Coordinates of C-alpha atoms and ligand atoms in Angstrom, one line a residue:
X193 CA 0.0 0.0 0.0
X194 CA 1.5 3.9 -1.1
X195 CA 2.3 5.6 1.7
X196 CA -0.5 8.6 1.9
X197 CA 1.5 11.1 4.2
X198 CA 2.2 13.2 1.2
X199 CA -2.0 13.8 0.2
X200 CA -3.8 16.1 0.5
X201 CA -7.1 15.5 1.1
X202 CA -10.1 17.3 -0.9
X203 CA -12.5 18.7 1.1
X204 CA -16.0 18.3 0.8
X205 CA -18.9 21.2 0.6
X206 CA -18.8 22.2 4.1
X207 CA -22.8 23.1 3.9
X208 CA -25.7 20.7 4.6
X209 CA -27.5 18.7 1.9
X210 CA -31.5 19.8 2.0
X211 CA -33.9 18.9 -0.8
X212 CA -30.9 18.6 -3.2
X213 CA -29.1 21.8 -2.7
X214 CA -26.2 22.9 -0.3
X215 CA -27.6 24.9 2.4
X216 CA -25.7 27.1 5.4
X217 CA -27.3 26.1 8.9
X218 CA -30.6 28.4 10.1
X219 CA -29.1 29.0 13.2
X220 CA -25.2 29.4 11.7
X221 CA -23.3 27.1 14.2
X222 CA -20.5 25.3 13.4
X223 CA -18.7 22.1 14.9
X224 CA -15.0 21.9 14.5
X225 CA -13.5 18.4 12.9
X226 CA -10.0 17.5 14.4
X227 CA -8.1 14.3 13.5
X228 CA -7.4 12.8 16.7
X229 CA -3.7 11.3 15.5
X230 CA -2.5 14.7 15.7
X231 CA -5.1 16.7 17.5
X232 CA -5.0 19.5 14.6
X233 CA -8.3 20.8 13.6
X234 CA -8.7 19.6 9.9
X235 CA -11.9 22.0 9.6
X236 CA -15.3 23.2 10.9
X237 CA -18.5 21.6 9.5
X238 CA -22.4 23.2 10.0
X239 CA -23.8 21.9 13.4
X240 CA -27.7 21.4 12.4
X241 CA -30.6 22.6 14.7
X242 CA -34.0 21.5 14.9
X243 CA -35.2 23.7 12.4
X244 CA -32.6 22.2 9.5
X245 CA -34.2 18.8 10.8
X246 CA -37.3 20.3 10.4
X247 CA -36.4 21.6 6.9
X248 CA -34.9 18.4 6.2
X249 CA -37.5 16.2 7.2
X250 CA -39.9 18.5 5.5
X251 CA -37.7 17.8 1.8
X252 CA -37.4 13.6 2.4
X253 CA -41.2 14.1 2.8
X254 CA -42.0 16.1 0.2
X255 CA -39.7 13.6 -2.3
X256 CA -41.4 10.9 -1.0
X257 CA -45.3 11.2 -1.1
X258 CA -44.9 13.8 -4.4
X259 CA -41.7 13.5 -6.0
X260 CA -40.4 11.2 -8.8
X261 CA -39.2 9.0 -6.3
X262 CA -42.4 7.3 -5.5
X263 CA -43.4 6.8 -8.3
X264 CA -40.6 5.9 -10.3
X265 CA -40.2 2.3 -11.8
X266 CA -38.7 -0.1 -9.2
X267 CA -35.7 -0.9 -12.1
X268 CA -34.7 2.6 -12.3
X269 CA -34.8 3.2 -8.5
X270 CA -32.4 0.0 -8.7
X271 CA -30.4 1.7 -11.2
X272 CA -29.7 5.3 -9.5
X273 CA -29.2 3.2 -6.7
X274 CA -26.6 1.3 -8.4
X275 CA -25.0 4.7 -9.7
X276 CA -24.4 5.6 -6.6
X277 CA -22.4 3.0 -5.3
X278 CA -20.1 2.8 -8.7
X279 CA -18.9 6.7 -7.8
X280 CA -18.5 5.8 -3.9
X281 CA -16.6 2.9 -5.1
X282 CA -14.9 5.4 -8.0
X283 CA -14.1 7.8 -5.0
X284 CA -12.7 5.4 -2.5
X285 CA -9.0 6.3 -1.9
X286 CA -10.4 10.2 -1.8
X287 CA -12.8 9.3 1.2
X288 CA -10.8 6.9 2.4
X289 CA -8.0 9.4 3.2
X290 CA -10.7 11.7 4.6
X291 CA -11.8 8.9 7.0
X292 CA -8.9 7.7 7.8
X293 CA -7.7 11.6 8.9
X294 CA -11.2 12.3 10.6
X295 CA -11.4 9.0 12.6
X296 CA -7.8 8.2 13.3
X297 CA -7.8 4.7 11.3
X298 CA -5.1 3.3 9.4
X299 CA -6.0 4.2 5.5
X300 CA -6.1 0.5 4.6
X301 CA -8.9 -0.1 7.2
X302 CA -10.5 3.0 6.2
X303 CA -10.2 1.4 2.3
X304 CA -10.9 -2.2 3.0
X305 CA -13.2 -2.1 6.0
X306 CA -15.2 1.0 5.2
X307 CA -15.3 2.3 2.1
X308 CA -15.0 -0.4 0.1
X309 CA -17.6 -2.7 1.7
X310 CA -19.5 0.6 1.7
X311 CA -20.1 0.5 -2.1
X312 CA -20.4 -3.0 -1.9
X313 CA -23.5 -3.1 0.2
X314 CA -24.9 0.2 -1.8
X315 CA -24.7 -2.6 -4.9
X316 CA -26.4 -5.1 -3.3
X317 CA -29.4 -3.3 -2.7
X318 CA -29.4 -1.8 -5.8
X319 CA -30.1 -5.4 -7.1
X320 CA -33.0 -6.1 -4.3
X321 CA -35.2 -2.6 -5.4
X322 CA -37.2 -4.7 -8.4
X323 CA -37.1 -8.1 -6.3
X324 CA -39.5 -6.5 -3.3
X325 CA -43.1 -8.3 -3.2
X326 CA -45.8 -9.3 -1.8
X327 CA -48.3 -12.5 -1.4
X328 CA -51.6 -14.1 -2.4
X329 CA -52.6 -15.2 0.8
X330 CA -54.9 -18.6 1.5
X331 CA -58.2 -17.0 3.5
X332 CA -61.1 -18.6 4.0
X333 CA -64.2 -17.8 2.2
X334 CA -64.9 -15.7 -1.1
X335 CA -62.1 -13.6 -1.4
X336 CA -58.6 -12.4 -3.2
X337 CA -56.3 -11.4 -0.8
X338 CA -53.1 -10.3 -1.0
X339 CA -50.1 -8.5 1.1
X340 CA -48.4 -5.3 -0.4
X341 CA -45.0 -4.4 0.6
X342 CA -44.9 -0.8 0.9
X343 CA -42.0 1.8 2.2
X344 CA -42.3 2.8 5.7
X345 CA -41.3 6.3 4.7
X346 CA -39.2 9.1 5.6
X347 CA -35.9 7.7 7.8
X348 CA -33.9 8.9 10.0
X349 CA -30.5 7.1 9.8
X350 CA -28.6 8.0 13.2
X351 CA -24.6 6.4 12.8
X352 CA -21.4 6.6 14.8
X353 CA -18.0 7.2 14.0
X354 CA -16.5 3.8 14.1
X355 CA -17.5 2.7 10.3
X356 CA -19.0 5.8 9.4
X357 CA -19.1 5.1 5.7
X358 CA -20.1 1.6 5.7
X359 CA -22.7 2.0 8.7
X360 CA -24.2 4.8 6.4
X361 CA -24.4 2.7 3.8
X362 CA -26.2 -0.2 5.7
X363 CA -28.9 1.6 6.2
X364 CA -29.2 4.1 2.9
X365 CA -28.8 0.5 0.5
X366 CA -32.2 -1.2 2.2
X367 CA -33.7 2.3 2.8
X368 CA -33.6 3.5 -1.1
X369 CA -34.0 0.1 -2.4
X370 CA -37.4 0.0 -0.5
X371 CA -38.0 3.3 -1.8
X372 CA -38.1 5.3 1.4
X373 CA -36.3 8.9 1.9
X374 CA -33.7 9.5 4.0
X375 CA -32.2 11.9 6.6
X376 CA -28.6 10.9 7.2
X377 CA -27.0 12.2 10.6
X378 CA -23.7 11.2 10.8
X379 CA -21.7 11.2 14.5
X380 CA -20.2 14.8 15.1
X381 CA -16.9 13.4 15.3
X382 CA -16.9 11.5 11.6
X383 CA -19.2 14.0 9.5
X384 CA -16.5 14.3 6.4
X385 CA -17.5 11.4 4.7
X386 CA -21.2 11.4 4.8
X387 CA -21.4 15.3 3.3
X388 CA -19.4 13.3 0.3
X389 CA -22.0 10.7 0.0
X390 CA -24.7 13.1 -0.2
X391 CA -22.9 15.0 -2.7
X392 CA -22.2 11.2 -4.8
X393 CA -25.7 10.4 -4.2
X394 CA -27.1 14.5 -6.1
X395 CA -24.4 13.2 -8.9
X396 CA -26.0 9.9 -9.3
X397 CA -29.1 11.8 -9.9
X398 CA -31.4 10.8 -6.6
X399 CA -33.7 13.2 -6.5
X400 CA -33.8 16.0 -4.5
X401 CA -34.8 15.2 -1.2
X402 CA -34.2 11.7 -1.3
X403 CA -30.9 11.2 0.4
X404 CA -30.6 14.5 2.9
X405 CA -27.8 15.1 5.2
X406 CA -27.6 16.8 8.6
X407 CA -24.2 17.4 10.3
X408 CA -24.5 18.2 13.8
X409 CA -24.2 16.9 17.6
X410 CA -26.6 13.9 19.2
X411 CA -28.2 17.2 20.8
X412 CA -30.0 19.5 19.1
X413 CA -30.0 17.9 15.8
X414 CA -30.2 13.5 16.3
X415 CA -32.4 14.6 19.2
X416 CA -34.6 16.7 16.8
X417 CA -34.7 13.6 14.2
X418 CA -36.0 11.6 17.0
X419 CA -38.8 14.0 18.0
X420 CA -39.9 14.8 14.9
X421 CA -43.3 13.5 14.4
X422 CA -43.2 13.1 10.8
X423 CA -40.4 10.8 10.6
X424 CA -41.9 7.3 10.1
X425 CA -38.4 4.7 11.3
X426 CA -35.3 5.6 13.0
X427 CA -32.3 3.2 12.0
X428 CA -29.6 3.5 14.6
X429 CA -26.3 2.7 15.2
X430 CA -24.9 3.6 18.3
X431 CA -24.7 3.1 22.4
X432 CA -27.3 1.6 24.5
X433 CA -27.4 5.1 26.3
X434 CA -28.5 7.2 23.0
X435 CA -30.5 4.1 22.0
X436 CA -32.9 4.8 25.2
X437 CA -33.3 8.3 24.5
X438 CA -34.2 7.4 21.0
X439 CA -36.9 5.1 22.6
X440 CA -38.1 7.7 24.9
X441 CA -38.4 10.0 22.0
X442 CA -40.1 7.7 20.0
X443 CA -42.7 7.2 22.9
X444 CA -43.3 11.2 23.5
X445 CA -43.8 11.8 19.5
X446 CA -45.1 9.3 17.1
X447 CA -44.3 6.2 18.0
X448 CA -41.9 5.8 14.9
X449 CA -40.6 2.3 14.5
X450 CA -36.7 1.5 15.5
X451 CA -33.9 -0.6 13.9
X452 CA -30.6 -0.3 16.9
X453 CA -27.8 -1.7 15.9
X454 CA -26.0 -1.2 19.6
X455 CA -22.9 -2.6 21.3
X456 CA -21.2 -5.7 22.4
X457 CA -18.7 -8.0 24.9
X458 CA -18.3 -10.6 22.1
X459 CA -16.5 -14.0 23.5
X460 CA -14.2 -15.9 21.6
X461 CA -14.2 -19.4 23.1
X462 CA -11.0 -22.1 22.5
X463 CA -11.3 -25.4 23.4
X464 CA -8.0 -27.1 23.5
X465 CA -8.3 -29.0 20.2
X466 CA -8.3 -25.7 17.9
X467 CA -6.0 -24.4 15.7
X468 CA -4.1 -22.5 17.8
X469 CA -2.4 -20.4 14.9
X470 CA -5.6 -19.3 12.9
X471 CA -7.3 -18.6 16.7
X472 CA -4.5 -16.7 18.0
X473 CA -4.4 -14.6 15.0
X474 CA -8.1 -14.0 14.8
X475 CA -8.7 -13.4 18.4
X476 CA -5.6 -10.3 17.9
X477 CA -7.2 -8.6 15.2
X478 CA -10.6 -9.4 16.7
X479 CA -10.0 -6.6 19.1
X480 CA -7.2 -4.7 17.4
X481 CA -8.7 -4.2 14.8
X482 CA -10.2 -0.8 14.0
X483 CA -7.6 -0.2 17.2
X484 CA -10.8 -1.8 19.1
X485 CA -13.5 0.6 18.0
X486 CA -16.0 -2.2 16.7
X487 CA -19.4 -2.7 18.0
X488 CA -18.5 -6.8 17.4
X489 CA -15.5 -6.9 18.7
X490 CA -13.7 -10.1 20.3
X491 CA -13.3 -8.5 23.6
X492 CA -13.2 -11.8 25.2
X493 CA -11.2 -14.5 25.2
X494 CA -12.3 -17.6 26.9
X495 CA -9.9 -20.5 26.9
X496 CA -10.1 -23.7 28.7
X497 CA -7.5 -24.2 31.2
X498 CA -5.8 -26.8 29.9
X499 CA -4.5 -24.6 26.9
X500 CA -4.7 -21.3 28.4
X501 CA -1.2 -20.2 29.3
X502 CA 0.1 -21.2 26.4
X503 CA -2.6 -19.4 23.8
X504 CA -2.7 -16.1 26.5
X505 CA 1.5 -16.2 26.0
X506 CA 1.3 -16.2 21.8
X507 CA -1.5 -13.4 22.2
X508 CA 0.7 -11.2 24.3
X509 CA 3.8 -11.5 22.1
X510 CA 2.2 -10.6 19.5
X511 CA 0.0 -7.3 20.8
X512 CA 3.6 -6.3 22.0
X513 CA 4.9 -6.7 18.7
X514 CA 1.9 -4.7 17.2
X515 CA 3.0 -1.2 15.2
X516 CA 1.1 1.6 16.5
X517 CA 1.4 4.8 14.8
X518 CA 0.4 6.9 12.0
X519 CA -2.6 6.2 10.4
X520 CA -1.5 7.0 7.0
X521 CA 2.1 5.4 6.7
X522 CA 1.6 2.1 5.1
X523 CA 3.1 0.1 7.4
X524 CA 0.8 0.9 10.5
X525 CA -1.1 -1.6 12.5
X526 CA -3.1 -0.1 14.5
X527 CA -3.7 4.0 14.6
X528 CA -5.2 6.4 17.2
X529 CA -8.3 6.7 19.2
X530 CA -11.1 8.5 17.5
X531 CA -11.1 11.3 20.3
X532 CA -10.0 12.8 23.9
X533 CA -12.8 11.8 25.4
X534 CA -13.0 7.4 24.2
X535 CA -9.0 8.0 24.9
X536 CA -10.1 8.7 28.4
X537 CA -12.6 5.9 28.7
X538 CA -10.2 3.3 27.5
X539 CA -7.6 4.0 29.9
X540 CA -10.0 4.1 33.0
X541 CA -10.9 1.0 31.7
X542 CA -7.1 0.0 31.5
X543 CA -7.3 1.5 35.5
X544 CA -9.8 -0.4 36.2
X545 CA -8.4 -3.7 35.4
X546 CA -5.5 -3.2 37.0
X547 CA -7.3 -2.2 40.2
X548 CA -9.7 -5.1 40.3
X549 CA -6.8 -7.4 40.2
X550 CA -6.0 -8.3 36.5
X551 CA -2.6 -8.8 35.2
X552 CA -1.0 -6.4 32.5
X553 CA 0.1 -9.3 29.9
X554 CA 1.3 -6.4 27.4
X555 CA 0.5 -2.7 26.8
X556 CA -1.5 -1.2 29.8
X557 CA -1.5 3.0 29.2
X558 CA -1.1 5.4 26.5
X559 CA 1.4 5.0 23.7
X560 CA 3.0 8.5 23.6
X561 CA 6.0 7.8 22.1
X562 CA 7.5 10.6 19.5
X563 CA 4.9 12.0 17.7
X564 CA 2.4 9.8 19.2
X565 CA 2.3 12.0 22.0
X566 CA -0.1 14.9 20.1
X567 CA -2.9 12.2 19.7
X568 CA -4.7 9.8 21.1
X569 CA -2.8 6.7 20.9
X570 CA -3.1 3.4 23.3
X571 CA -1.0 0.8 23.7
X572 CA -2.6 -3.0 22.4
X573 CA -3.4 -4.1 26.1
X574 CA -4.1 -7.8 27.3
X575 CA -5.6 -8.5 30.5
X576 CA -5.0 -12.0 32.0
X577 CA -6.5 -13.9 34.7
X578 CA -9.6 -11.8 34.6
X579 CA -13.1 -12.9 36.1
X580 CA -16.3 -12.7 34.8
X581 CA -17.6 -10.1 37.4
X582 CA -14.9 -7.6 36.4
X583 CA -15.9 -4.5 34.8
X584 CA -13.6 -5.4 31.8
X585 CA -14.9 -8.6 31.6
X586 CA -18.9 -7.1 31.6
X587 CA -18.8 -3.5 30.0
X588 CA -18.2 -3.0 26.2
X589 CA -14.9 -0.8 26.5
X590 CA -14.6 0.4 22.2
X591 CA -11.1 0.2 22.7
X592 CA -7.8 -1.8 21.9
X593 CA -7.8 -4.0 25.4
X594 CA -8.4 -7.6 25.5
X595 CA -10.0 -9.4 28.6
X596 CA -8.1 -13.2 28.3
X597 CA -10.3 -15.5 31.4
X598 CA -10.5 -19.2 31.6
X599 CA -12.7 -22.1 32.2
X600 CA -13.1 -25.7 32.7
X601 CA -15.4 -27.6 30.7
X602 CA -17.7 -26.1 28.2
X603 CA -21.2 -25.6 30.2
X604 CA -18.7 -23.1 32.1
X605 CA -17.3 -21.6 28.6
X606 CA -21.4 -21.1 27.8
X607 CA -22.4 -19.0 31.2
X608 CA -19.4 -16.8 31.0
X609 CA -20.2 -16.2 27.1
X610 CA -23.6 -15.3 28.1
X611 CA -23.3 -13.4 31.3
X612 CA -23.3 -10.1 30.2
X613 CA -26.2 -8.1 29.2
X614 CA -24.8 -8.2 25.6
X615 CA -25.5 -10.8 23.1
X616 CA -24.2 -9.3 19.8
X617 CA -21.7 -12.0 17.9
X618 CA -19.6 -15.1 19.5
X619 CA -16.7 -17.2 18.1
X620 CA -15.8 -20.9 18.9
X621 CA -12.9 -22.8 18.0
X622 CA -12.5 -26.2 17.8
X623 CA -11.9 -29.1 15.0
X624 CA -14.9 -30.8 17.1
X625 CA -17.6 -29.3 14.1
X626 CA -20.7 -31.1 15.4
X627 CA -19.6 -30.1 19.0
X628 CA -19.4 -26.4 17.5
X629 CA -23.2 -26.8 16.1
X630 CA -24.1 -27.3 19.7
X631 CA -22.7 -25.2 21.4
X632 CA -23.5 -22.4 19.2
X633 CA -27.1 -22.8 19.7
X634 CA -26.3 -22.4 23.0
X635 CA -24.5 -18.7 22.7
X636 CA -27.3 -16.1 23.1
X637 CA -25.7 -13.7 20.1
X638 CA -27.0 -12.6 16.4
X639 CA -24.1 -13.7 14.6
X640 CA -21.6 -17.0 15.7
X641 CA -18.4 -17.8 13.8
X642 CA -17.4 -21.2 14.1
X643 CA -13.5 -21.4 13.4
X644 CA -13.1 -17.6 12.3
X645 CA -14.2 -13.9 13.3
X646 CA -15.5 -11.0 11.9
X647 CA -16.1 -12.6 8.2
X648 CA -18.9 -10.0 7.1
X649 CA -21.1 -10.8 3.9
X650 CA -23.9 -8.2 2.5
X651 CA -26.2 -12.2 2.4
X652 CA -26.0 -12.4 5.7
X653 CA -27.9 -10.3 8.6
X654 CA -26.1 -8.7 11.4
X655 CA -27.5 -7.5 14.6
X656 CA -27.7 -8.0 18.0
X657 CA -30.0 -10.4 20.6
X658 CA -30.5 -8.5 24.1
X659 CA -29.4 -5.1 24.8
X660 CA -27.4 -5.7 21.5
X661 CA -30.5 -4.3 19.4
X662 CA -33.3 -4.6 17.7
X663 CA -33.7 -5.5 14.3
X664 CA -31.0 -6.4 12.0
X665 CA -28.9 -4.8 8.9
X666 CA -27.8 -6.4 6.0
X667 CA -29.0 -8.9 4.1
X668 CA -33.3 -9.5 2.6
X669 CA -33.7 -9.4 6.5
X670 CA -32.6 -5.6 7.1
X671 CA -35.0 -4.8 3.9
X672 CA -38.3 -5.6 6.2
X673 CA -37.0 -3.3 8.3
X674 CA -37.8 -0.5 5.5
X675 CA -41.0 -2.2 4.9
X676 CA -44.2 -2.3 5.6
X677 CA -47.0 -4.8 4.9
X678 CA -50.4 -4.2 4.2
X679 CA -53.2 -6.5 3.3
X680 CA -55.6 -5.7 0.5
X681 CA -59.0 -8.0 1.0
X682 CA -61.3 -8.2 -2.1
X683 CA -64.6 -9.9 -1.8
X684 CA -65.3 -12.1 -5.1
X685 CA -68.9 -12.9 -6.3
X686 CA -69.9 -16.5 -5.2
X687 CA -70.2 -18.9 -7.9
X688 CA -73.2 -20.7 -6.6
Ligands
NAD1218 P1 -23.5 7.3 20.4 O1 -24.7 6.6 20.8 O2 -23.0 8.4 21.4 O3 -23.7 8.1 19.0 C1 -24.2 7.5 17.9 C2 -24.9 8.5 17.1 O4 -26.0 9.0 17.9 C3 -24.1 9.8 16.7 O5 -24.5 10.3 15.5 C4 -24.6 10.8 17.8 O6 -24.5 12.1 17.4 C5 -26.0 10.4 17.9 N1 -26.6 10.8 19.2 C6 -26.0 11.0 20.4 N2 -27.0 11.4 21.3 C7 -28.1 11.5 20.7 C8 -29.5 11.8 21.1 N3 -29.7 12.2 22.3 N4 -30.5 11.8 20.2 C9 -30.2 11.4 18.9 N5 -29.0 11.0 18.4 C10 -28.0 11.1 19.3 O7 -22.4 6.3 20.0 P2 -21.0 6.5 19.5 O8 -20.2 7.0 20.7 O9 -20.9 7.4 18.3 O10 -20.5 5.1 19.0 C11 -20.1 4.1 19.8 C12 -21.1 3.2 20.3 O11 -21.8 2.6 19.2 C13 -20.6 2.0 21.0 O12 -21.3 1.7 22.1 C14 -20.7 0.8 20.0 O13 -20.8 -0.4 20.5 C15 -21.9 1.2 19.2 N6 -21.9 0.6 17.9 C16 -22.6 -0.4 17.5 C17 -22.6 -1.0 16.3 C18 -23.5 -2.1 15.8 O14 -23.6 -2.4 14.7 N7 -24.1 -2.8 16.7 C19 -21.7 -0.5 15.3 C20 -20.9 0.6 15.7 C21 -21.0 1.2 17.0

């Protein structure tokens, strides 16, 4: 991979996307965008109000009940659809370098874990837009009656800043494809990359109104999305904490419906007959990857005593062998924390273990060596000997430190998996297959790898059970999430 020190990235329009043109916030605010590997301001974006939500809101309705948009052919809303992921997929070193400097993510995770799968999953939905339909179904008694499948309507699409490309896209592919309209709020911290795809989405040629996008803080301008009472469906991606205010809002408005796509403890459990190289290097970039900013991330390891000093050792060597640095040399492992503030959370996490009696297999504090020390850098921690009751082992810490426990026979491996309030994805490793069938039907999550992690497929639905969400993205299952199904009862002249 080129080493991108030497770009310069090209900005988008710094302005909001209403009803198709690029608008200055009502109220005039601005939020400033810093790239947390150096801490240097990179620029100021609009910070939207209620009233641009309103204005907003206001367009993705208008496009959808008189537009072209509703009534244009499925096929061609598959097509524009289609458009638009060809020039996201066109663009994707530009926004990949603006993502990787917004974010703090090395630039090949930014091109081949964002971007990229981005277009990808734009594509895929592209193709679903003429496949949507309903049913004859078998009443009793003279009558034809048949289910429509019908848009829920205008959306509000609420993402972080851990994938903010890709997350955007998982809810804009089955969104359009259904043929709803969309207000995009990207997280304050990773706006860059969402003003571009509401710029590729005007070139395309989606209608105005269709794809709007709102750059501001969770509060005013999320919060206004989720009080608004003509937005029909919320998709979110996000914590459990915003996810509760979205449900309180949606209680105290219009009872809009909810997709959350929230956070995650996800164990990795070994029994002593896997394949100790493939696990060892799939439980290491389980949680380093995306320096540990990943809703699904491997968080825990669970390995049965009789093989865990030995896996916990190779683990440790190689997170202290990890290359920690600049997200845009090519040579970079893992980069810097997306901001101050998770920079602080991950180290009092990092306290926290230590306090409660964990042992510091490697890393263990900030990583402020050379230039390091201007951003917001952590060192790959591993935590051994760690017990289920510790706060590292329960509370989803979005950052690069890995809770290693052990156990003794697999109903024990099951309890631990499942004892915290998460249930979001689980690995197991073991050349035992059948015993892997078993045993994952016994792992309360929404997504279990048997004999690998994080393998990610537009086919196949992602989401969470328990306080991991509701709903899922991705896949012919995230589309019913768009829809809506109505039932259309004709009475037929008897034949008697
Ligand atoms: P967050 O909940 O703070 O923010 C997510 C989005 O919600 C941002 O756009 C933010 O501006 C907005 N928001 C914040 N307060 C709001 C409010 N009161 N009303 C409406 N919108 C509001 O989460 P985050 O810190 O950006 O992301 C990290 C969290 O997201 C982690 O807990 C992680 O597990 C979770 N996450 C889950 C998945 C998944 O697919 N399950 C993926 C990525 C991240």
């Amino acid at each position: 991979m080129t080493d991108a020190r030497s770009l310069s990235p090209r900005l988008p329009a710094l302005k909001l996307i209403i009803d198709g043109q690029y608008v200055d916030p009502v109220e005039g605010g601005t939020l400033p965008v810093v790239n947390p590997a150096t801490g240097e301001k990179i620029c100021d974006v609009p910070s939207a109000t209620g009233a641009d939500v309103d204005k907003a809101v206001r367009a993705a309705r208008r496009a959808f009940e008189s537009g072209p948009w509703g009534k244009m052919n499925a096929s061609d809303r598959g097509r524009l659809v289609r458009r638009f992921s060809e020039l996201l997929w066109q663009h994707r070193e530009a926004l990949s370098l603006l993502e990787s400097l917004e974010n703090g993510k090395t630039l090949r995770e930014a091109l081949r874990g964002d971007v990229g799968p981005g277009a990808a999953t734009l594509s895929y939905f592209a193709d679903w837009a003429n496949k949507i339909r309903g049913e004859v179904l078998p009443v009793d008694g003279p009558f034809l009656t048949y289910c429509l499948k019908e848009p829920v309507g205008v959306v509000g699409a609420i993402v972080p800043w851990n994938y903010p490309t890709s997350l955007a896209c998982w809810k804009l592919g089955p969104a359009l494809a259904a043929g709803c309209t969309v207000v995009l709020k990207p997280s304050e911290l990773t706006p860059l990359t969402a003003l571009e795809l509401g710029a590729l989405a005007l070139e395309a040629g989606l209608p105005p109104g269709v794809l709007n996008v709102v750059t501001g803080y969770g509060d005013p301008a999320g919060e206004a999305i989720a009080r608004h009472p003509d937005v029909d469906k919320i998709s979110f991606t996000g914590s459990g904490r915003t996810a509760r205010r979205l449900l309180q809002a949606s209680a105290a408005s219009n009872l809009k419906k909810l997709t959350l796509e929230l956070g995650g403890k996800s164990p990795q459990i070994i029994l002593p007959d896997a394949d100790f190289d493939q696990a060892v290097e799939a439980c290491f970039w389980g949680v380093f990857s995306n320096k540990g900013e990943v809703c699904n991330a491997g968080s825990r390891v669970l390995v049965h005593e009789q093989a865990y000093d030995a896996f916990v050792e190779r683990l440790a060597e190689r997170a202290k062998n990890m290359k920690v640095g600049d997200p845009l040399a090519a040579d970079t492992e893992m980069g810097s924390q997306v901001s101050a503030k998770q920079l602080e959370t991950v180290l009092g996490y990092i306290e926290s273990g230590k306090q409660q009696g964990a042992r510091v297999l490697a890393g263990g504090g900030r990583d402020t060596e050379g230039a390091k020390a201007k951003g917001y850098f952590v060192k790959p921690t591993i935590f051994g000997d760690v017990l289920p009751t510790m706060r590292i082992a329960q509370e989803e810490i979005f950052g690069p430190v890995l809770s290693c426990l052990r156990f003794s026979d697999e109903a024990q491996a099951v309890e631990i998996a499942n004892g915290t309030p998460y249930g979001l994805a689980a690995s197991i490793w073991t050349r035992d297959v059948a015993k892997a069938h078993v045993l994952a039907r016994r792992v309360k999550s929404g997504v279990v790898w048997i004999n690998c992690f994080n393998e990610f497929d537009d086919a196949a639905p992602f989401g969470g059970y328990r306080e991991s969400g509701w709903g899922r993205d991705l896949s012919h299952h995230a589309l019913e999430g768009y829809l809506q199904t109505k039932a259309v009862w004709t009475k037929l002249p008897s034949d008697s």
